Short mmCIF file of C-alpha atoms in Angstrom, two decimals:
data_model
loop_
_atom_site.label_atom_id
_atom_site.label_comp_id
_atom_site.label_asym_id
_atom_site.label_seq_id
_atom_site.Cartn_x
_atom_site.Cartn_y
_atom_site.Cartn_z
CA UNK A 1 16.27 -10.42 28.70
CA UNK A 2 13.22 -8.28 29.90
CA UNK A 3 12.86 -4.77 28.09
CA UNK A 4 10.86 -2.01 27.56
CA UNK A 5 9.76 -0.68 24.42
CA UNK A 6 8.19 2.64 24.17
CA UNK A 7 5.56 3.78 21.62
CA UNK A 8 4.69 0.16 21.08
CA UNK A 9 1.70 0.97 18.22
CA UNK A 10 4.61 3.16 16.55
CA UNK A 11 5.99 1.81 12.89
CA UNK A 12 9.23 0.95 14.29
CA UNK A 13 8.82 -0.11 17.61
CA UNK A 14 6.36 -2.79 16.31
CA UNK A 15 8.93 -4.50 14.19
CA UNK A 16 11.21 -4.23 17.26
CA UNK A 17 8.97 -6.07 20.03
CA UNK A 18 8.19 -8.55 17.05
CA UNK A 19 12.04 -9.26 16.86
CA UNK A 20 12.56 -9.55 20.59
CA UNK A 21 9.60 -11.61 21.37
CA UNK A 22 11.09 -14.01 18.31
CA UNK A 23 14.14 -14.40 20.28
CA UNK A 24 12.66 -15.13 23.19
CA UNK A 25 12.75 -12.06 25.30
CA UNK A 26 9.95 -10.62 27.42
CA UNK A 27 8.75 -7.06 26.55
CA UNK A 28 6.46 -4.21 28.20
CA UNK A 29 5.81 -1.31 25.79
CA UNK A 30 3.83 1.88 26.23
CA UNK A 31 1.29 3.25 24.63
CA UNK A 32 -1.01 6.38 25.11
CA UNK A 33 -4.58 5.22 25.48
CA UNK A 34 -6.43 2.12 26.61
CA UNK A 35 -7.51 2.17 22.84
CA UNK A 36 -4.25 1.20 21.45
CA UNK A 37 -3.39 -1.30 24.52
CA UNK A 38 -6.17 -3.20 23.93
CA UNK A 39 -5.39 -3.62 19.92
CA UNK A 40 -2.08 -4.20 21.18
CA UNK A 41 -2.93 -7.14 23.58
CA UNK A 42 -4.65 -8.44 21.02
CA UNK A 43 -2.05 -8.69 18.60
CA UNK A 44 0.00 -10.80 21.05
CA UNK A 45 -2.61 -12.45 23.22
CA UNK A 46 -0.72 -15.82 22.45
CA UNK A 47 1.87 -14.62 24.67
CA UNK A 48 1.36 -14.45 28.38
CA UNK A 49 1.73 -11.19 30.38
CA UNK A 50 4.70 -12.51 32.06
CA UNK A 51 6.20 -12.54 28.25
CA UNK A 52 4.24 -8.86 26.78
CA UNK A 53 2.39 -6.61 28.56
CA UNK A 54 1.36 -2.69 28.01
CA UNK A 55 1.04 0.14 30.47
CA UNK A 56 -0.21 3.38 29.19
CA UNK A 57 1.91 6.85 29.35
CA UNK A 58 -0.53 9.51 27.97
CA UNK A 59 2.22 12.11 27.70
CA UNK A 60 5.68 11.46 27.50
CA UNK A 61 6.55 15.21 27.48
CA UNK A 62 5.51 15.73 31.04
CA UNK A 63 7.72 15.18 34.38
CA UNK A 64 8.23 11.94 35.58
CA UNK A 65 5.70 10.15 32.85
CA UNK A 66 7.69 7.16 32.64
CA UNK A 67 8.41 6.84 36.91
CA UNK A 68 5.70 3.69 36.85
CA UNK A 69 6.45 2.54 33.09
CA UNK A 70 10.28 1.88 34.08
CA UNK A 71 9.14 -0.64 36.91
CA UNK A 72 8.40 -4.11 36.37
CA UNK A 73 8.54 -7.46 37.79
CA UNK A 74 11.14 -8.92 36.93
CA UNK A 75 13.20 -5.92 36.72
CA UNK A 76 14.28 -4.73 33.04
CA UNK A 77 17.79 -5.09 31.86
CA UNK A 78 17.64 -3.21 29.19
CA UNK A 79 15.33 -0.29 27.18
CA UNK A 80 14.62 0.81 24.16
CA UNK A 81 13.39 4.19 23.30
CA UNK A 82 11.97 4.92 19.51
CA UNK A 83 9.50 7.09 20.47
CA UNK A 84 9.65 10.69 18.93
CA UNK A 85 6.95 12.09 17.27
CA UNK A 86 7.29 11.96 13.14
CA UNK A 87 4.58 14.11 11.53
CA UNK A 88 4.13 17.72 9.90
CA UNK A 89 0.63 18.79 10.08
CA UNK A 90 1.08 20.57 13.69
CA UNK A 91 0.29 24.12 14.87
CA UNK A 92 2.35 24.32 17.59
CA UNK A 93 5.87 23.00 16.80
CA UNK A 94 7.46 23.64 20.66
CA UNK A 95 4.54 21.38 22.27
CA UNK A 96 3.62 19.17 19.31
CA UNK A 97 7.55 18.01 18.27
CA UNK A 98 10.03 19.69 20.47
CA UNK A 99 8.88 18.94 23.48
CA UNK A 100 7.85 15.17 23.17
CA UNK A 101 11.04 14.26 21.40
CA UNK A 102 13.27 16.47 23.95
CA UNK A 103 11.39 15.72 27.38
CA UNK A 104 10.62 12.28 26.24
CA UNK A 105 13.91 11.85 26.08
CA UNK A 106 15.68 13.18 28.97
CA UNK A 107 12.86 11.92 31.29
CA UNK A 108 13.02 8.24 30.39
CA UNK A 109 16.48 8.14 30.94
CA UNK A 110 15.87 9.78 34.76
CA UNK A 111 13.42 7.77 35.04
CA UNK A 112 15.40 4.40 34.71
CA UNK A 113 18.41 6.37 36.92
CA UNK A 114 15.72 6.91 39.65
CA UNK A 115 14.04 3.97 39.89
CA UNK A 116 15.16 1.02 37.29
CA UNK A 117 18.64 0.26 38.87
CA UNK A 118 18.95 -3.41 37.15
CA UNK A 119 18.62 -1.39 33.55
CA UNK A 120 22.53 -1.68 32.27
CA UNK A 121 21.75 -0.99 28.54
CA UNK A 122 19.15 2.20 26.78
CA UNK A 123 19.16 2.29 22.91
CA UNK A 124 17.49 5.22 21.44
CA UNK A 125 16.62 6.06 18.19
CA UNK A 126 17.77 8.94 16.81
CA UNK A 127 17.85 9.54 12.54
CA UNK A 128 19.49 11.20 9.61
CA UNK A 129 17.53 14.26 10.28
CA UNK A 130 19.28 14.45 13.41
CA UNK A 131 22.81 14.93 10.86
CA UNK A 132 21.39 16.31 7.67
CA UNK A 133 22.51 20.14 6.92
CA UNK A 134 19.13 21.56 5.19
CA UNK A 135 20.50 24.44 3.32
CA UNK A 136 23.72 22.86 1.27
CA UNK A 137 22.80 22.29 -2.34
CA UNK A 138 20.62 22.35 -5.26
CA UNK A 139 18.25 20.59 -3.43
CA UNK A 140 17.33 21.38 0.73
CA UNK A 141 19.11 18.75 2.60
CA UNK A 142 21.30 17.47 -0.75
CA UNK A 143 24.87 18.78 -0.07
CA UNK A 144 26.45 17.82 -3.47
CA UNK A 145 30.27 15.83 -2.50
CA UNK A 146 29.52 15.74 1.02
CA UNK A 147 30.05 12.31 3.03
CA UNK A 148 27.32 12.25 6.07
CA UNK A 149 29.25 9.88 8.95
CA UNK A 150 27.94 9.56 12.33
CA UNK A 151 30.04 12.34 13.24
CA UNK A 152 27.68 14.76 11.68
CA UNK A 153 25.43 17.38 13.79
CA UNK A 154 23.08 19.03 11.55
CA UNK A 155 23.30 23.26 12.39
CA UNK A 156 19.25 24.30 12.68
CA UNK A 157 18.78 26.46 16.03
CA UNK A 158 15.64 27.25 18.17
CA UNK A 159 14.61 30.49 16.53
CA UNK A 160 15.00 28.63 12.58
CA UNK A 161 13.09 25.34 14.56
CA UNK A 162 10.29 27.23 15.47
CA UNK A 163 9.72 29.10 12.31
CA UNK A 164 9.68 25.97 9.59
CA UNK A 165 7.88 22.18 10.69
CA UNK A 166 10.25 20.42 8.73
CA UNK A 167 13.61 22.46 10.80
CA UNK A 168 11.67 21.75 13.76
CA UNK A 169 11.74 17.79 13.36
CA UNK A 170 15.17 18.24 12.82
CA UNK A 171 16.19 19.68 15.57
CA UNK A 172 14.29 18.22 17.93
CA UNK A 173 15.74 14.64 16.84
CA UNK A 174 19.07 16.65 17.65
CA UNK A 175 18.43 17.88 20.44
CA UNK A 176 16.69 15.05 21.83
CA UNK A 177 19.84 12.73 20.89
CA UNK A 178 22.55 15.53 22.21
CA UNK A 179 20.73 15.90 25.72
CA UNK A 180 20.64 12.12 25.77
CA UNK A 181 24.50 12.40 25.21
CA UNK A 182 24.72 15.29 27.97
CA UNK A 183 22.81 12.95 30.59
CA UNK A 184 25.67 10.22 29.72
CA UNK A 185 28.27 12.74 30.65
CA UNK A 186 27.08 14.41 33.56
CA UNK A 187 24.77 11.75 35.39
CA UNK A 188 26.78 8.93 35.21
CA UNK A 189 24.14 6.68 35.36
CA UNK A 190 24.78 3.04 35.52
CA UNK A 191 23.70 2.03 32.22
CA UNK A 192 25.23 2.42 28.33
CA UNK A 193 23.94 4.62 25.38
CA UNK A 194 23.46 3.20 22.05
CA UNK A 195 21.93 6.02 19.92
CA UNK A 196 20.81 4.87 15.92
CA UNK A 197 19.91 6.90 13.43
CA UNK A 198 17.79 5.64 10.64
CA UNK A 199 17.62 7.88 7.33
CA UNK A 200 14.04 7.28 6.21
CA UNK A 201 12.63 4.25 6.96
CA UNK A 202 10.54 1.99 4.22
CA UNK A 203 8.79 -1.77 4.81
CA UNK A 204 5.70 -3.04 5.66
CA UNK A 205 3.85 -1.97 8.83
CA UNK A 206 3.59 -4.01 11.81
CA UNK A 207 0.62 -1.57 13.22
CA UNK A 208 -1.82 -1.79 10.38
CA UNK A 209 -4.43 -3.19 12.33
CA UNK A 210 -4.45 0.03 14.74
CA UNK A 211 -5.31 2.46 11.74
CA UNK A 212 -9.03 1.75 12.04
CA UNK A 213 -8.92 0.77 8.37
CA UNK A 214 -8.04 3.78 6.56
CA UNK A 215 -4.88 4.69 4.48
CA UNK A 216 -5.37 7.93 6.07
CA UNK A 217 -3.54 6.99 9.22
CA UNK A 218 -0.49 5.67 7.66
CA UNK A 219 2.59 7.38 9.50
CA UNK A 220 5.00 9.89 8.05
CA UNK A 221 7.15 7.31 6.03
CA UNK A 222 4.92 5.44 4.05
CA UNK A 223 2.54 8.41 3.34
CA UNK A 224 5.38 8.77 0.16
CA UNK A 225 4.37 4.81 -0.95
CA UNK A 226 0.84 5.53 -0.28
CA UNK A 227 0.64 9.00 -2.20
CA UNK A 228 2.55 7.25 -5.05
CA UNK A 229 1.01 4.09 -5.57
CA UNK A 230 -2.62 4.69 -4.23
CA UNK A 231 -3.59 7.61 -6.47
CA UNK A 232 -2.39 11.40 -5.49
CA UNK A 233 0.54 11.18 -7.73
CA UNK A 234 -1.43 9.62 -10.90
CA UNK A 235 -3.92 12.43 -10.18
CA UNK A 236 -1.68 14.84 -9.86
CA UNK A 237 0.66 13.76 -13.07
CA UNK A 238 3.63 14.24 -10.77
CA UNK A 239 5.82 12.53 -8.94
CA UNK A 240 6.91 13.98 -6.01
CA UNK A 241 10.34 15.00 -5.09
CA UNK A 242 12.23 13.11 -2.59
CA UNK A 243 13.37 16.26 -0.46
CA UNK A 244 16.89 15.11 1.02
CA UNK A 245 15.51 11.42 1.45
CA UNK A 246 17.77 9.26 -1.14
CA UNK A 247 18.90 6.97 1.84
CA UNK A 248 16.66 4.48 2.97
CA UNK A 249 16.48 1.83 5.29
CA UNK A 250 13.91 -1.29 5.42
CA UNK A 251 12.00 -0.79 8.70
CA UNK A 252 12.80 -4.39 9.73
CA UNK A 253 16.90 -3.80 9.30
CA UNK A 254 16.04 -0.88 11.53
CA UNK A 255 14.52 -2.95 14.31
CA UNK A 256 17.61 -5.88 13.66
CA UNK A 257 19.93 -3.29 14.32
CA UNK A 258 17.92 -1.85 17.47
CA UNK A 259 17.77 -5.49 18.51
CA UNK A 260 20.97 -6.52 18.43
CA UNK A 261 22.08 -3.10 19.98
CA UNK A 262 20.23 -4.45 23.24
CA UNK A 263 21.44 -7.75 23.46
CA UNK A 264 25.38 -7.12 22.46
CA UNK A 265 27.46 -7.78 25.60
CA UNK A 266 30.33 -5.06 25.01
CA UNK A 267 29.38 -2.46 27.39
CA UNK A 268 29.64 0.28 24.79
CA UNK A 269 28.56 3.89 24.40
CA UNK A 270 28.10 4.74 20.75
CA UNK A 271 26.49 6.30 17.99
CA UNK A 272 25.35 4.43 14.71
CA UNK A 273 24.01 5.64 11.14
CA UNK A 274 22.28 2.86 9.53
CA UNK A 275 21.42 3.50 5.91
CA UNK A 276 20.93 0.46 3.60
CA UNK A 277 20.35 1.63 0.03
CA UNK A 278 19.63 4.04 -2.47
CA UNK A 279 16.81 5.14 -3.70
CA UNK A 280 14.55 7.74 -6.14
CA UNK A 281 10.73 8.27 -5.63
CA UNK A 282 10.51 7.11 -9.51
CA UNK A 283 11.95 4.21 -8.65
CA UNK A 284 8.66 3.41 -6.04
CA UNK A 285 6.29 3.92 -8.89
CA UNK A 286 7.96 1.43 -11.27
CA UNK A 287 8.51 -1.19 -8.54
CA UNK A 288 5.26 -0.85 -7.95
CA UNK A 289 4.06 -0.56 -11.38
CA UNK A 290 5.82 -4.25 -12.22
CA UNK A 291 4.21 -5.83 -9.43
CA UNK A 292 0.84 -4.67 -8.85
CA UNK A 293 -1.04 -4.60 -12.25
CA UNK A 294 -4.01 -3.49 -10.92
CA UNK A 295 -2.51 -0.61 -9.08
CA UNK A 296 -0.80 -0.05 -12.43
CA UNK A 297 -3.75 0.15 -14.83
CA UNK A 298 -5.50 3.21 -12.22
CA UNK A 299 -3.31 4.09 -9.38
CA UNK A 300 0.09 4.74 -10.11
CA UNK A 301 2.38 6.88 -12.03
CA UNK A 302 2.16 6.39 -15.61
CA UNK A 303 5.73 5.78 -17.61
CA UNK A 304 6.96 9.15 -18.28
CA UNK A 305 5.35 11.05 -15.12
CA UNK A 306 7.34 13.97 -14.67
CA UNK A 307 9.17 14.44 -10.99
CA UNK A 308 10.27 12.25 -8.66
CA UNK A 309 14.04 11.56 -9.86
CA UNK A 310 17.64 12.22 -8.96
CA UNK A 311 19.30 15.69 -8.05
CA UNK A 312 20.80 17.14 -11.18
CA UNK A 313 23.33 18.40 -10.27
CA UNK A 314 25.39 15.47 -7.76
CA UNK A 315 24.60 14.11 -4.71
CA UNK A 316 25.60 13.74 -1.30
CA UNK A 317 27.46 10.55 -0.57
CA UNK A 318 27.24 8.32 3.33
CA UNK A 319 30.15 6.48 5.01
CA UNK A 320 28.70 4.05 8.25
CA UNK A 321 31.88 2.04 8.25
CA UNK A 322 32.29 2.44 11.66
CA UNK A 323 28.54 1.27 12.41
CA UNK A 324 29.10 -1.47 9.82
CA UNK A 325 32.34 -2.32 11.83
CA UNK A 326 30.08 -2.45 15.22
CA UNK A 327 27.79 -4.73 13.78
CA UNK A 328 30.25 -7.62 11.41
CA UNK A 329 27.22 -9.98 11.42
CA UNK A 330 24.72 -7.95 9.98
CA UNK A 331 25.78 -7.41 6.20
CA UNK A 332 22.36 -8.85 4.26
CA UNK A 333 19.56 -5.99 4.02
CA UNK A 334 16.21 -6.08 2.31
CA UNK A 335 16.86 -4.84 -1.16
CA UNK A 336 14.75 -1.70 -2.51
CA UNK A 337 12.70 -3.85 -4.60
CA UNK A 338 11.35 -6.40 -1.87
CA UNK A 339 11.15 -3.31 0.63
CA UNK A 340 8.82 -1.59 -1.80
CA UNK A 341 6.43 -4.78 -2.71
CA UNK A 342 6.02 -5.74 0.99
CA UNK A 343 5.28 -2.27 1.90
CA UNK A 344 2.16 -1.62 -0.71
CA UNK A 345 1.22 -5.41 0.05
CA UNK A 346 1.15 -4.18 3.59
CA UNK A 347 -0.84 -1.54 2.71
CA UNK A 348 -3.41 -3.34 0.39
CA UNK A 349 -3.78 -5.92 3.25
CA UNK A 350 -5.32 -2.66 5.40
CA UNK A 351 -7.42 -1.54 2.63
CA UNK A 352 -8.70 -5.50 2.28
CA UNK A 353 -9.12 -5.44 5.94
CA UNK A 354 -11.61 -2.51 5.82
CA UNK A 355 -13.53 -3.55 3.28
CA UNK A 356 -14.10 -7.16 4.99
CA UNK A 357 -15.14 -5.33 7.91
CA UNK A 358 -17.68 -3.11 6.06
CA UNK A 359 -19.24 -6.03 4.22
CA UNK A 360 -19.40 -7.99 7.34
CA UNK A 361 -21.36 -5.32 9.01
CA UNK A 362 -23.06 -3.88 5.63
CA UNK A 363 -21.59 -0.55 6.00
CA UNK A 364 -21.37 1.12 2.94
CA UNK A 365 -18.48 3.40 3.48
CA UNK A 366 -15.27 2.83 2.35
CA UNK A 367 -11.36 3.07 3.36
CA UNK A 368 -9.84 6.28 2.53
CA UNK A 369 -6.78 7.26 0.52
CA UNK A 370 -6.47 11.09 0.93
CA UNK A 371 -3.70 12.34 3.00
#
C-alpha cells in the first residue's frame, strides 16, 4: 500500500510512517520547509525514495496546497491526515488554529477528489477536544457522571472560539472533523472516512532529532512531562492541574490504531474515540520520581507537592465500545507507567544529544528547559 502522511515531522505522524514503513508500505509525507525534509530524509535514508519520500506544503490553509502533494507515482491508495496545529501561544486564533485545521482539512480531501482517483481510503485525526463540553463541572472540561462516546459534539461556537485559545483548539478540531463529515455527504467522493480521536496523547517522540536540541521545542503534549519532570514544577512547588486531560493515550497506540484504520479492508465510514488509560499529573511525577533518580534528587516534584491530582468532586467517565468493537485485535496498550518512562527517556536522549553536539563543536551553550 502507498500512502501519504501529512505533517510528517509532527509527534504523531512520525510514529505513524514508522509503523507503515515496518509493515512494508511505501509512504510520502509533507512537511513545510526544506529544513525539516532534509532531517526527515535523513532519518530514513536507508529506505529508497521509491519506499519514503517528502514534498514540501508551506501552508496547508491555502487553496489547493495539497493539488501536487496528492500525486505520486505509483498512485496512493490510501491517506492519512494528522495534521492540525496543537499549540496555545498564538495571537491570532482564526489564522494561527482555525484556519489550518479547517482549510487543511477540507482541501486535502478536494484535493484527492480532484486529482488522486486511485485513493479509496482517508483517515483523519480528529481528538477528545473535538467531544469535550468545557463548561460542565467543578473542573473546565470535567463533567462529573457524564459518559463521553463517539457520539459526542462538544458545543463551543465561533464568537466563544475566537475569544479564548484553548475554545479555539476545540472547535477548530470540530469543525475541521464535521466539514470532513459534510464533504462525505455531499461530494460523494470515491473514497471512505475514518475519523479518530485521541484524548491527549503521551510516549516518546519520534521527531526529537528535528528540535535543534532544545526541550524548548517539545510539542503541546509532552510540554506537561517536560514541565514536571525537568524542573518548572519543582521550582514552582506545584504540580500542575490536568485541565480536563485524565484520558490518555500512548502516542504509539495512536499511530496502531491510525495504521490499521488504513489497511482494514471493510469499506467503512466511521468515527472512533481511542482512549487507553487513566491518568493524574501526580501520577507523572512519581513515575518519574521511581525511575529517574537523578531527575528525582533536583528536577522533579518532591513527595507531598501540592496540585496535580484528581477532581474532588467525581469525574467524567468514557465508553469506546463501539471503537473497541471496530478494532477486536487491538486489546494490549502501553500501560501509564512504561508510557511515562519512555517518554522522559525520550526526552533525556534530546538533552544528551545537545550536549554531544556542543562538546563536539566546543560550544559552550547549553539545551534549554524553559517553556
Amino acid at each position: 500500500m502507498r500512502v501519504l502522511v501529512t505533517g510528517g515531522s509532527g509527534y504523531l505522524a512520525g510514529h505513524i510512517i514508522d509503523q507503515l514503513l515496518q509493515r512494508g508500505h511505501s509512504v510520502v509525507t509533507t512537511t513545510r520547509t526544506q529544513a525539516k525534509a532534509s532531517g526527515l530524509l535523513r532519518r530514513y535514508a536507508q529506505h529508497g525514495k521509491d519506499v519514503f519520500d517528502v514534498v514540501i506544503v508551506e501552508d496547508i490553509a491555502v487553496e489547493a496546497a495539497f493539488d501536487q502533494a496528492v500525486v505520486s507515482t505509483p498512485p496512493f491508495d490510501a491517506v492519512c491526515h494528522p495534521t492540525s496545529p496543537f499549540y496555545f501561544d498564538v495571537t491570532d486564533i482564526q489564522k494561527e488554529l482555525l484556519d489550518p485545521a479547517i482549510m487543511g482539512t477540507i482541501g486535502i480531501l478536494q484535493s484527492i477528489k480532484a486529482h488522486a482517483p486511485t485513493v479509496r481510503r482517508v483517515v483523519i485525526t480528529s481528538s477528545l477536544a473535538s467531544m469535550i463540553h468545557p463548561w460542565q463541572g467543578d473542573w473546565p472540561g470535567n463533567w462529573p457522571g457524564h459518559v463521553y462516546t463517539e457520539a459526542d459534539w462538544n458545543p463551543i461556537t465561533l464568537d466563544q472560539a475566537l475569544a479564548d485559545v484553548l475554545c479555539g483548539y476545540r472547535f477548530s478540531k470540530k469543525q475541521a472533523e464535521q466539514a470532513a463529515w459534510n464533504f462525505l455527504a455531499t461530494e460523494r467522493p470515491n473514497f471512505t472516512l475514518q475519523t479518530i480521536c485521541p484524548p491527549l496523547m503521551l510516549g516518546p517522540t519520534a521527531s526529537g532529532d528535528l528540535w535543534e536540541g532544545s526541550l524548548a521545542n517539545v510539542n503541546e503534549s509532552l510540554k506537561r512531562v517536560r514541565d514536571i519532570c525537568f524542573g518548572k514544577a519543582r521550582a514552582e512547588n506545584e504540580i500542575p492541574p490536568n485541565g480536563a486531560s485524565f484520558v490518555f493515550t500512548d502516542v504509539r497506540d495512536a499511530a496502531h490504531y491510525h495504521v490499521l484504520a488504513l489497511e482494514r479492508p471493510e469499506e467503512v465510514s466511521e468515527r472512533y474515540f481511542i482512549p487507553t488509560g487513566w491518568f493524574a499529573n501526580e501520577d507523572i511525577a512519581r513515575i518519574a520520581r521511581d525511575h529517574f533518580h537523578d531527575l528525582a534528587a533536583d528536577c522533579i516534584p518532591l513527595p507531598g507537592t501540592p496540585g496535580g491530582g484528581w477532581p474532588q468532586d467525581g469525574m467524567y467517565t468514557v465508553d469506546n465500545s463501539h471503537t473497541r468493537n471496530a478494532f477486536p485485535d487491538l486489546v494490549t496498550f502501553y500501560s501509564l507507567e512504561t508510557c511515562i518512562v519512555d517518554t522522559v527517556r525520550s526526552l533525556l536522549a534530546v538533552v544528551a544529544s545537545a550536549s554531544a553536539s556542543a562538546s563536539a563543536s566546543s560550544s559552550s551553550s547549553s539545551p534549554s528547559f524553559s517553556s
